[in-house]
DNA sequence: CCTCCAAATGAAAATGATTTTCATTATCTC
DNA sequence: GAGATAATGAAAATCATTTTCATTTGGAGG
C-alpha cells in the first residue's frame, strides 16, 4: 500500500516534498492527514478527514488536522470549498487542475466539474475595471441518482 | 424619508407586504432591519446590519437581526453570500435579478456583476446527468481603485 | 376601542466549528 | 546523537450563530 510506484503514490510523495521544502516537518500525523485527504472522493470537512486519518494514525487530534489542512491550503496543495452549512470543506488540488462543484441538494454528494467556461465573465469583470484573479463556482441541483423524475428520490 | 413615493419606497412596502402575507407580523424591528439592508450598498454580515439598523431602532437586539434575516431569506426576499471569512453575508434580492459578486482582495469591497453567462456550464452539468437548479459564483480580484498597477494599493 | 393569544423580542446561555495556549514530544540540522 | 525549534494534543478560548425562556406586542376578532 505504501511502496508501489503508482501515480497516486508519486503524487503523495510529491506533496510531502512540497511541504518539506516549504519549511514544514514531515510527521506521521501529516502523512495520515494527507493520505486521508487523498482517499476522499470529494471535498469534505475537517471532522471527516479526522475520522479517516485516525484509521491510519489513531492518536491523531482534531486540532492537528485543522493545522495540517491550513498548512496544505497555505502551500497551495489543497483548497477549500464553501457550501451553505457553516463548515469548511477541503480537497487536494490535482496539479493546478481547476474545477468546480456539482452539489446535489438531495443526497449532498459533491462531484467535480472539470469544465470551466468563465472567460466571458472574467471579461465582464474587466469591463468594469475589476481584475479577476480567481473565482469560485458551485452549482446546485440534483445528481443522476436523485433526479426527481428518475424514480428514487429521497425526502430530506 | 418615509412617505415619498419613490421606487425604493415602493419596493420597501412591497417587501413588508410579502412578509405579512407569508404570515409574519410587521414590527418596528423588522422595518429597521429591512431598511438597513436596503441602505447597504452590497452584501454584508449580520453584525453590520445590526449596527445600521440600530440607528433606526436603537434597542434592536442582534438576535432579532439574525431571526429577521433568516425570515427574509426563507421568504425569498434576501439571499446569502459566502466568502472565505467564516461569516454569512446578506443582501436583498432585487426582484428576481440574478447576479454574482466581484470581491476585491485588497479592500474587501463587494460589487455586483449583473451578467450571468453560465448557460454553458449548466449544459455541462446536464451532460453528466446532473440537473442544475441554482449556482453561486464569486469572482476574486482587484477593483478599479485597488489595481496594483493603478497607483494606490493598500497592504493588507 | 379592547381583549386575547400566538408570534416576536431580548438577554443569557448553548452550540458548533475553528483557533489559541501551553506544556510535552519529536523532527531534522549539524 | 544532541539541540534548537517546529509540531502535537488537551483544554480553554473565540466567534458567529442558534436556542431557551420569560416578557412584550401585533393584529384578528369581538
CSV table of C-alpha atoms (C1' of nucleotides) in Angstrom, one decimal:
chain,number,residue,atom,x,y,z
A,1,UNK,CA,0.0,0.0,0.0
A,2,UNK,CA,2.9,2.3,0.5
A,3,UNK,CA,5.8,1.3,-1.6
A,4,UNK,CA,4.3,0.8,-5.1
A,5,UNK,CA,5.3,3.2,-7.8
A,6,UNK,CA,1.7,4.2,-8.8
A,7,UNK,CA,0.9,7.7,-9.9
A,8,UNK,CA,-1.1,8.2,-6.7
A,9,UNK,CA,1.9,7.3,-4.7
A,10,UNK,CA,4.2,9.6,-6.7
A,11,UNK,CA,1.7,12.4,-6.2
A,12,UNK,CA,1.7,11.7,-2.4
A,13,UNK,CA,5.4,11.8,-2.2
A,14,UNK,CA,5.5,15.0,-4.3
A,15,UNK,CA,3.1,16.7,-1.8
A,16,UNK,CA,5.3,15.6,1.1
A,17,UNK,CA,8.3,17.1,-0.6
A,18,UNK,CA,6.4,20.3,-1.3
A,19,UNK,CA,5.5,20.6,2.4
A,20,UNK,CA,9.1,19.9,3.4
A,21,UNK,CA,10.6,22.4,1.1
A,22,UNK,CA,8.1,25.0,2.3
A,23,UNK,CA,9.8,24.6,5.7
A,24,UNK,CA,7.4,22.1,7.3
A,25,UNK,CA,8.4,19.0,9.1
A,26,UNK,CA,7.1,15.7,8.0
A,27,UNK,CA,5.3,13.9,10.8
A,28,UNK,CA,3.2,10.7,11.0
A,29,UNK,CA,0.2,12.9,11.6
A,30,UNK,CA,0.7,14.9,8.5
A,31,UNK,CA,1.2,11.8,6.4
A,32,UNK,CA,-2.1,10.5,7.8
A,33,UNK,CA,-4.0,13.6,7.0
A,34,UNK,CA,-2.5,13.8,3.5
A,35,UNK,CA,-3.4,10.2,2.8
A,36,UNK,CA,-6.9,10.6,4.2
A,37,UNK,CA,-7.4,13.6,2.1
A,38,UNK,CA,-6.2,11.7,-1.0
A,39,UNK,CA,-8.6,8.9,-0.3
A,40,UNK,CA,-11.6,11.1,-0.2
A,41,UNK,CA,-13.6,11.1,-3.3
A,42,UNK,CA,-14.7,14.7,-2.9
A,43,UNK,CA,-14.3,17.8,-0.7
A,44,UNK,CA,-15.1,17.1,2.9
A,45,UNK,CA,-14.9,18.7,6.3
A,46,UNK,CA,-12.1,18.6,8.9
A,47,UNK,CA,-14.2,16.2,11.1
A,48,UNK,CA,-14.4,13.7,8.2
A,49,UNK,CA,-10.7,14.0,7.4
A,50,UNK,CA,-10.0,13.4,11.1
A,51,UNK,CA,-12.2,10.3,11.2
A,52,UNK,CA,-10.5,8.8,8.2
A,53,UNK,CA,-6.9,9.8,9.2
A,54,UNK,CA,-7.4,8.3,12.6
A,55,UNK,CA,-7.7,4.9,10.9
A,56,UNK,CA,-4.1,5.4,9.9
A,57,UNK,CA,-2.8,7.2,13.0
A,58,UNK,CA,-5.3,6.6,15.8
A,59,UNK,CA,-3.9,9.1,18.3
A,60,UNK,CA,-4.3,12.0,15.8
A,61,UNK,CA,-6.0,15.0,17.3
A,62,UNK,CA,-8.6,17.1,15.5
A,63,UNK,CA,-6.6,20.2,16.2
A,64,UNK,CA,-3.7,18.8,14.3
A,65,UNK,CA,-6.0,18.1,11.4
A,66,UNK,CA,-7.1,21.7,11.3
A,67,UNK,CA,-3.5,22.9,11.5
A,68,UNK,CA,-2.4,20.5,8.7
A,69,UNK,CA,-5.2,21.4,6.5
A,70,UNK,CA,-4.4,25.1,7.0
A,71,UNK,CA,-0.8,24.4,6.1
A,72,UNK,CA,-1.8,22.5,2.9
A,73,UNK,CA,-4.0,25.3,1.8
A,74,UNK,CA,-1.4,27.9,2.6
A,75,UNK,CA,1.1,26.0,0.5
A,76,UNK,CA,-1.4,25.6,-2.4
A,77,UNK,CA,-1.6,21.9,-2.0
A,78,UNK,CA,-5.3,21.9,-1.0
A,79,UNK,CA,-8.2,24.3,-1.4
A,80,UNK,CA,-11.4,25.0,0.5
A,81,UNK,CA,-15.0,24.8,-0.7
A,82,UNK,CA,-17.8,26.7,1.0
A,83,UNK,CA,-21.3,25.3,1.0
A,84,UNK,CA,-24.3,26.6,2.9
A,85,UNK,CA,-23.8,24.7,6.1
A,86,UNK,CA,-21.3,26.6,8.1
A,87,UNK,CA,-18.4,24.3,7.7
A,88,UNK,CA,-15.4,24.5,5.5
A,89,UNK,CA,-14.6,21.6,3.2
A,90,UNK,CA,-11.2,20.7,1.9
A,91,UNK,CA,-9.8,18.9,-1.1
A,92,UNK,CA,-6.4,18.3,-2.5
A,93,UNK,CA,-5.6,20.1,-5.7
A,94,UNK,CA,-4.6,17.9,-8.5
A,95,UNK,CA,-1.7,19.7,-10.1
A,96,UNK,CA,-3.3,23.0,-11.0
A,97,UNK,CA,-6.4,21.4,-12.5
A,98,UNK,CA,-9.1,23.9,-12.0
A,99,UNK,CA,-12.6,22.7,-11.4
A,100,UNK,CA,-16.0,23.5,-9.9
A,101,UNK,CA,-18.5,21.6,-7.9
A,102,UNK,CA,-21.9,19.9,-8.5
A,103,UNK,CA,-23.6,19.8,-5.2
A,104,UNK,CA,-26.6,17.5,-5.0
A,105,UNK,CA,-29.4,19.1,-3.0
A,106,UNK,CA,-30.9,15.7,-2.4
A,107,UNK,CA,-28.1,13.4,-1.3
A,108,UNK,CA,-25.5,16.0,-0.6
A,109,UNK,CA,-22.9,14.4,-2.8
A,110,UNK,CA,-20.3,16.7,-4.3
A,111,UNK,CA,-19.0,15.9,-7.8
A,112,UNK,CA,-16.4,17.7,-9.8
A,113,UNK,CA,-17.0,19.6,-12.9
A,114,UNK,CA,-13.7,19.9,-14.8
A,115,UNK,CA,-15.0,22.3,-17.5
A,116,UNK,CA,-14.6,26.0,-16.8
A,117,UNK,CA,-16.2,28.4,-19.3
A,118,UNK,CA,-15.8,31.6,-17.3
A,119,UNK,CA,-13.6,33.5,-19.7
A,120,UNK,CA,-16.6,35.5,-20.7
A,121,UNK,CA,-17.4,36.5,-17.1
A,122,UNK,CA,-13.8,37.4,-16.5
A,123,UNK,CA,-14.0,39.9,-19.3
A,124,UNK,CA,-17.2,41.2,-18.0
A,125,UNK,CA,-15.3,41.9,-14.8
A,126,UNK,CA,-12.5,43.6,-16.6
A,127,UNK,CA,-15.0,45.8,-18.4
A,128,UNK,CA,-15.9,47.4,-15.1
A,129,UNK,CA,-12.3,47.9,-14.2
A,130,UNK,CA,-12.2,44.8,-12.0
A,131,UNK,CA,-9.3,42.5,-12.5
A,132,UNK,CA,-10.3,38.9,-11.8
A,133,UNK,CA,-7.6,36.7,-10.4
A,134,UNK,CA,-9.7,33.8,-9.1
A,135,UNK,CA,-13.2,32.6,-8.9
A,136,UNK,CA,-15.3,30.1,-7.2
A,137,UNK,CA,-18.4,28.5,-8.6
A,138,UNK,CA,-20.7,26.0,-7.1
A,139,UNK,CA,-23.6,24.5,-9.0
A,140,UNK,CA,-26.6,23.2,-7.0
A,141,UNK,CA,-29.1,20.7,-8.3
A,142,UNK,CA,-29.8,17.0,-8.5
A,143,UNK,CA,-27.3,14.3,-9.4
A,144,UNK,CA,-28.2,11.4,-11.6
A,145,UNK,CA,-29.3,9.2,-8.8
A,146,UNK,CA,-31.5,11.8,-7.3
A,147,UNK,CA,-33.4,13.2,-10.4
A,148,UNK,CA,-36.9,13.8,-9.1
A,149,UNK,CA,-38.3,12.3,-12.3
A,150,UNK,CA,-35.8,9.5,-12.3
A,151,UNK,CA,-37.5,7.3,-9.7
A,152,UNK,CA,-35.7,7.1,-6.5
A,153,UNK,CA,-35.7,10.4,-4.8
A,154,UNK,CA,-35.1,11.0,-1.2
A,155,UNK,CA,-37.0,13.3,1.1
A,156,UNK,CA,-34.6,15.4,3.1
B,1,UNK,CA,-37.9,59.8,4.4
B,2,UNK,CA,-40.8,57.6,4.9
B,3,UNK,CA,-43.7,58.8,2.9
B,4,UNK,CA,-42.3,59.7,-0.5
B,5,UNK,CA,-43.5,57.6,-3.4
B,6,UNK,CA,-40.0,56.7,-4.7
B,7,UNK,CA,-39.3,53.4,-6.3
B,8,UNK,CA,-37.2,52.4,-3.3
B,9,UNK,CA,-40.0,53.2,-1.0
B,10,UNK,CA,-42.5,51.2,-3.1
B,11,UNK,CA,-40.1,48.3,-3.0
B,12,UNK,CA,-39.8,48.6,0.7
B,13,UNK,CA,-43.5,48.5,1.2
B,14,UNK,CA,-43.7,45.6,-1.2
B,15,UNK,CA,-41.3,43.6,0.9
B,16,UNK,CA,-43.2,44.4,4.0
B,17,UNK,CA,-46.4,43.1,2.3
B,18,UNK,CA,-44.6,40.0,1.2
B,19,UNK,CA,-43.5,39.3,4.8
B,20,UNK,CA,-47.0,39.9,6.1
B,21,UNK,CA,-48.7,37.7,3.5
B,22,UNK,CA,-46.2,35.0,4.4
B,23,UNK,CA,-47.7,35.0,7.9
B,24,UNK,CA,-45.1,37.2,9.6
B,25,UNK,CA,-46.0,40.2,11.8
B,26,UNK,CA,-44.7,43.6,11.0
B,27,UNK,CA,-42.7,45.0,13.8
B,28,UNK,CA,-40.6,48.1,14.2
B,29,UNK,CA,-37.5,45.8,14.4
B,30,UNK,CA,-38.2,44.2,11.1
B,31,UNK,CA,-38.8,47.5,9.5
B,32,UNK,CA,-35.5,48.7,10.8
B,33,UNK,CA,-33.6,45.6,9.5
B,34,UNK,CA,-35.3,45.8,6.2
B,35,UNK,CA,-34.4,49.5,5.8
B,36,UNK,CA,-30.9,48.9,6.9
B,37,UNK,CA,-30.5,46.1,4.4
B,38,UNK,CA,-31.9,48.3,1.7
B,39,UNK,CA,-29.4,51.1,2.5
B,40,UNK,CA,-26.4,48.8,2.3
B,41,UNK,CA,-24.6,49.1,-1.0
B,42,UNK,CA,-23.6,45.4,-1.0
B,43,UNK,CA,-23.8,42.2,0.9
B,44,UNK,CA,-22.8,42.4,4.5
B,45,UNK,CA,-22.9,40.5,7.7
B,46,UNK,CA,-25.5,40.4,10.5
B,47,UNK,CA,-23.3,42.5,12.7
B,48,UNK,CA,-23.1,45.3,10.1
B,49,UNK,CA,-26.9,45.1,9.5
B,50,UNK,CA,-27.4,45.3,13.3
B,51,UNK,CA,-25.1,48.4,13.6
B,52,UNK,CA,-27.0,50.2,10.9
B,53,UNK,CA,-30.5,49.1,11.9
B,54,UNK,CA,-29.8,50.3,15.5
B,55,UNK,CA,-29.6,53.8,14.2
B,56,UNK,CA,-33.2,53.4,13.3
B,57,UNK,CA,-34.4,51.3,16.2
B,58,UNK,CA,-31.7,51.6,18.9
B,59,UNK,CA,-32.9,48.8,21.2
B,60,UNK,CA,-32.8,46.2,18.5
B,61,UNK,CA,-31.0,43.1,19.5
B,62,UNK,CA,-28.6,41.2,17.3
B,63,UNK,CA,-30.6,38.0,17.8
B,64,UNK,CA,-33.6,39.7,16.2
B,65,UNK,CA,-31.5,40.7,13.3
B,66,UNK,CA,-30.4,37.1,12.8
B,67,UNK,CA,-34.0,35.9,13.0
B,68,UNK,CA,-35.3,38.6,10.6
B,69,UNK,CA,-32.5,37.9,8.1
B,70,UNK,CA,-33.4,34.2,8.3
B,71,UNK,CA,-37.0,35.0,7.6
B,72,UNK,CA,-36.2,37.3,4.7
B,73,UNK,CA,-34.1,34.5,3.2
B,74,UNK,CA,-36.8,31.9,3.8
B,75,UNK,CA,-39.3,34.1,2.0
B,76,UNK,CA,-37.0,34.7,-0.9
B,77,UNK,CA,-36.6,38.4,-0.2
B,78,UNK,CA,-32.9,38.2,0.6
B,79,UNK,CA,-30.1,35.8,-0.1
B,80,UNK,CA,-26.8,34.9,1.4
B,81,UNK,CA,-23.3,35.2,0.1
B,82,UNK,CA,-20.4,33.1,1.4
B,83,UNK,CA,-16.9,34.4,1.3
B,84,UNK,CA,-13.8,33.0,2.9
B,85,UNK,CA,-14.0,34.5,6.4
B,86,UNK,CA,-16.5,32.3,8.2
B,87,UNK,CA,-19.3,34.8,8.3
B,88,UNK,CA,-22.5,34.8,6.3
B,89,UNK,CA,-23.4,37.9,4.3
B,90,UNK,CA,-26.9,39.0,3.4
B,91,UNK,CA,-28.3,41.1,0.6
B,92,UNK,CA,-31.8,41.9,-0.6
B,93,UNK,CA,-32.9,40.4,-3.8
B,94,UNK,CA,-33.9,43.0,-6.4
B,95,UNK,CA,-36.9,41.4,-8.0
B,96,UNK,CA,-35.5,38.1,-9.2
B,97,UNK,CA,-32.5,39.8,-10.8
B,98,UNK,CA,-29.7,37.2,-10.7
B,99,UNK,CA,-26.2,38.4,-10.1
B,100,UNK,CA,-22.7,37.4,-9.0
B,101,UNK,CA,-20.1,39.2,-6.9
B,102,UNK,CA,-16.8,40.8,-7.5
B,103,UNK,CA,-14.8,40.6,-4.3
B,104,UNK,CA,-11.8,42.8,-4.0
B,105,UNK,CA,-8.9,41.0,-2.3
B,106,UNK,CA,-7.4,44.3,-1.4
B,107,UNK,CA,-10.1,46.5,0.1
B,108,UNK,CA,-12.7,43.8,0.6
B,109,UNK,CA,-15.4,45.7,-1.3
B,110,UNK,CA,-18.1,43.5,-2.9
B,111,UNK,CA,-19.6,44.7,-6.2
B,112,UNK,CA,-22.3,43.2,-8.2
B,113,UNK,CA,-21.9,41.6,-11.6
B,114,UNK,CA,-25.2,41.5,-13.3
B,115,UNK,CA,-24.1,39.5,-16.3
B,116,UNK,CA,-24.5,35.7,-16.0
B,117,UNK,CA,-23.1,33.6,-18.8
B,118,UNK,CA,-23.5,30.3,-17.1
B,119,UNK,CA,-25.8,28.6,-19.6
B,120,UNK,CA,-22.8,26.7,-21.0
B,121,UNK,CA,-21.8,25.3,-17.6
B,122,UNK,CA,-25.3,24.3,-16.9
B,123,UNK,CA,-25.3,22.3,-20.0
B,124,UNK,CA,-22.0,20.8,-18.9
B,125,UNK,CA,-23.7,19.7,-15.8
B,126,UNK,CA,-26.6,18.2,-17.6
B,127,UNK,CA,-24.2,16.3,-19.8
B,128,UNK,CA,-23.2,14.3,-16.7
B,129,UNK,CA,-26.7,13.6,-15.7
B,130,UNK,CA,-26.7,16.4,-13.1
B,131,UNK,CA,-29.6,18.8,-13.2
B,132,UNK,CA,-28.5,22.3,-12.2
B,133,UNK,CA,-31.2,24.3,-10.4
B,134,UNK,CA,-29.0,27.0,-8.9
B,135,UNK,CA,-25.5,28.2,-8.7
B,136,UNK,CA,-23.3,30.6,-6.9
B,137,UNK,CA,-20.3,32.4,-8.3
B,138,UNK,CA,-17.8,34.7,-6.7
B,139,UNK,CA,-15.1,36.4,-8.6
B,140,UNK,CA,-12.0,37.5,-6.6
B,141,UNK,CA,-9.5,40.0,-7.8
B,142,UNK,CA,-8.8,43.7,-7.6
B,143,UNK,CA,-11.3,46.5,-8.0
B,144,UNK,CA,-10.6,49.6,-10.0
B,145,UNK,CA,-9.3,51.6,-7.0
B,146,UNK,CA,-7.0,48.8,-6.0
B,147,UNK,CA,-5.3,47.8,-9.2
B,148,UNK,CA,-1.7,47.0,-8.3
B,149,UNK,CA,-0.6,49.0,-11.3
B,150,UNK,CA,-3.1,51.7,-10.8
B,151,UNK,CA,-1.2,53.6,-8.1
B,152,UNK,CA,-2.9,53.5,-4.7
B,153,UNK,CA,-2.8,50.0,-3.4
B,154,UNK,CA,-3.2,49.0,0.1
B,155,UNK,CA,-1.2,46.5,2.0
B,156,UNK,CA,-3.4,44.1,3.9
C,1,DC,C1',-61.5,50.7,21.1
C,2,DC,C1',-60.5,46.4,23.8
C,3,DT,C1',-59.0,41.6,24.5
C,4,DC,C1',-56.5,37.8,23.7
C,5,DC,C1',-53.1,34.8,22.0
C,6,DA,C1',-49.7,33.4,19.0
C,7,DA,C1',-45.8,35.4,17.2
C,8,DA,C1',-41.8,38.3,18.1
C,9,DT,C1',-38.4,40.1,21.1
C,10,DG,C1',-34.1,40.4,24.1
C,11,DA,C1',-30.9,38.7,27.4
C,12,DA,C1',-28.4,35.0,28.6
C,13,DA,C1',-27.0,30.5,27.8
C,14,DA,C1',-25.9,27.0,24.4
C,15,DT,C1',-23.9,25.4,20.3
C,16,DG,C1',-20.6,24.1,16.9
C,17,DA,C1',-16.8,24.9,14.2
C,18,DT,C1',-12.4,26.6,14.4
C,19,DT,C1',-8.3,28.7,16.9
C,20,DT,C1',-5.2,29.6,20.6
C,21,DT,C1',-2.4,28.4,24.6
C,22,DC,C1',0.9,25.9,26.7
C,23,DA,C1',3.4,22.1,28.3
C,24,DT,C1',5.3,18.0,26.2
C,25,DT,C1',7.1,15.4,22.2
C,26,DA,C1',9.6,14.5,18.0
C,27,DT,C1',11.8,16.1,13.5
C,28,DC,C1',15.7,17.3,11.3
C,29,DT,C1',20.0,20.1,11.1
C,30,DC,C1',24.7,19.9,12.5
D,1,DG,C1',23.5,11.7,18.8
D,2,DA,C1',22.4,16.4,20.7
D,3,DG,C1',19.9,20.5,20.5
D,4,DA,C1',17.0,24.0,18.6
D,5,DT,C1',12.7,24.5,17.2
D,6,DA,C1',8.5,23.1,15.0
D,7,DA,C1',4.6,20.1,15.8
D,8,DT,C1',1.4,17.9,18.8
D,9,DG,C1',-2.6,17.2,21.9
D,10,DA,C1',-5.7,18.5,25.6
D,11,DA,C1',-8.1,22.1,27.4
D,12,DA,C1',-9.6,26.5,27.1
D,13,DA,C1',-10.8,30.4,24.3
D,14,DT,C1',-13.2,32.5,20.3
D,15,DC,C1',-16.6,33.8,17.2
D,16,DA,C1',-20.6,33.6,14.6
D,17,DT,C1',-24.9,31.8,15.1
D,18,DT,C1',-28.9,29.5,17.4
D,19,DT,C1',-31.8,28.2,21.2
D,20,DT,C1',-34.2,28.9,25.5
D,21,DC,C1',-37.5,31.2,28.1
D,22,DA,C1',-39.8,34.9,30.3
D,23,DT,C1',-41.8,39.1,28.6
D,24,DT,C1',-43.8,42.1,25.2
D,25,DT,C1',-46.6,43.2,21.2
D,26,DG,C1',-49.1,43.0,16.6
D,27,DG,C1',-53.3,42.4,14.8
D,28,DA,C1',-57.5,39.3,14.3
D,29,DG,C1',-62.0,39.2,16.4
D,30,DG,C1',-65.1,40.9,19.1
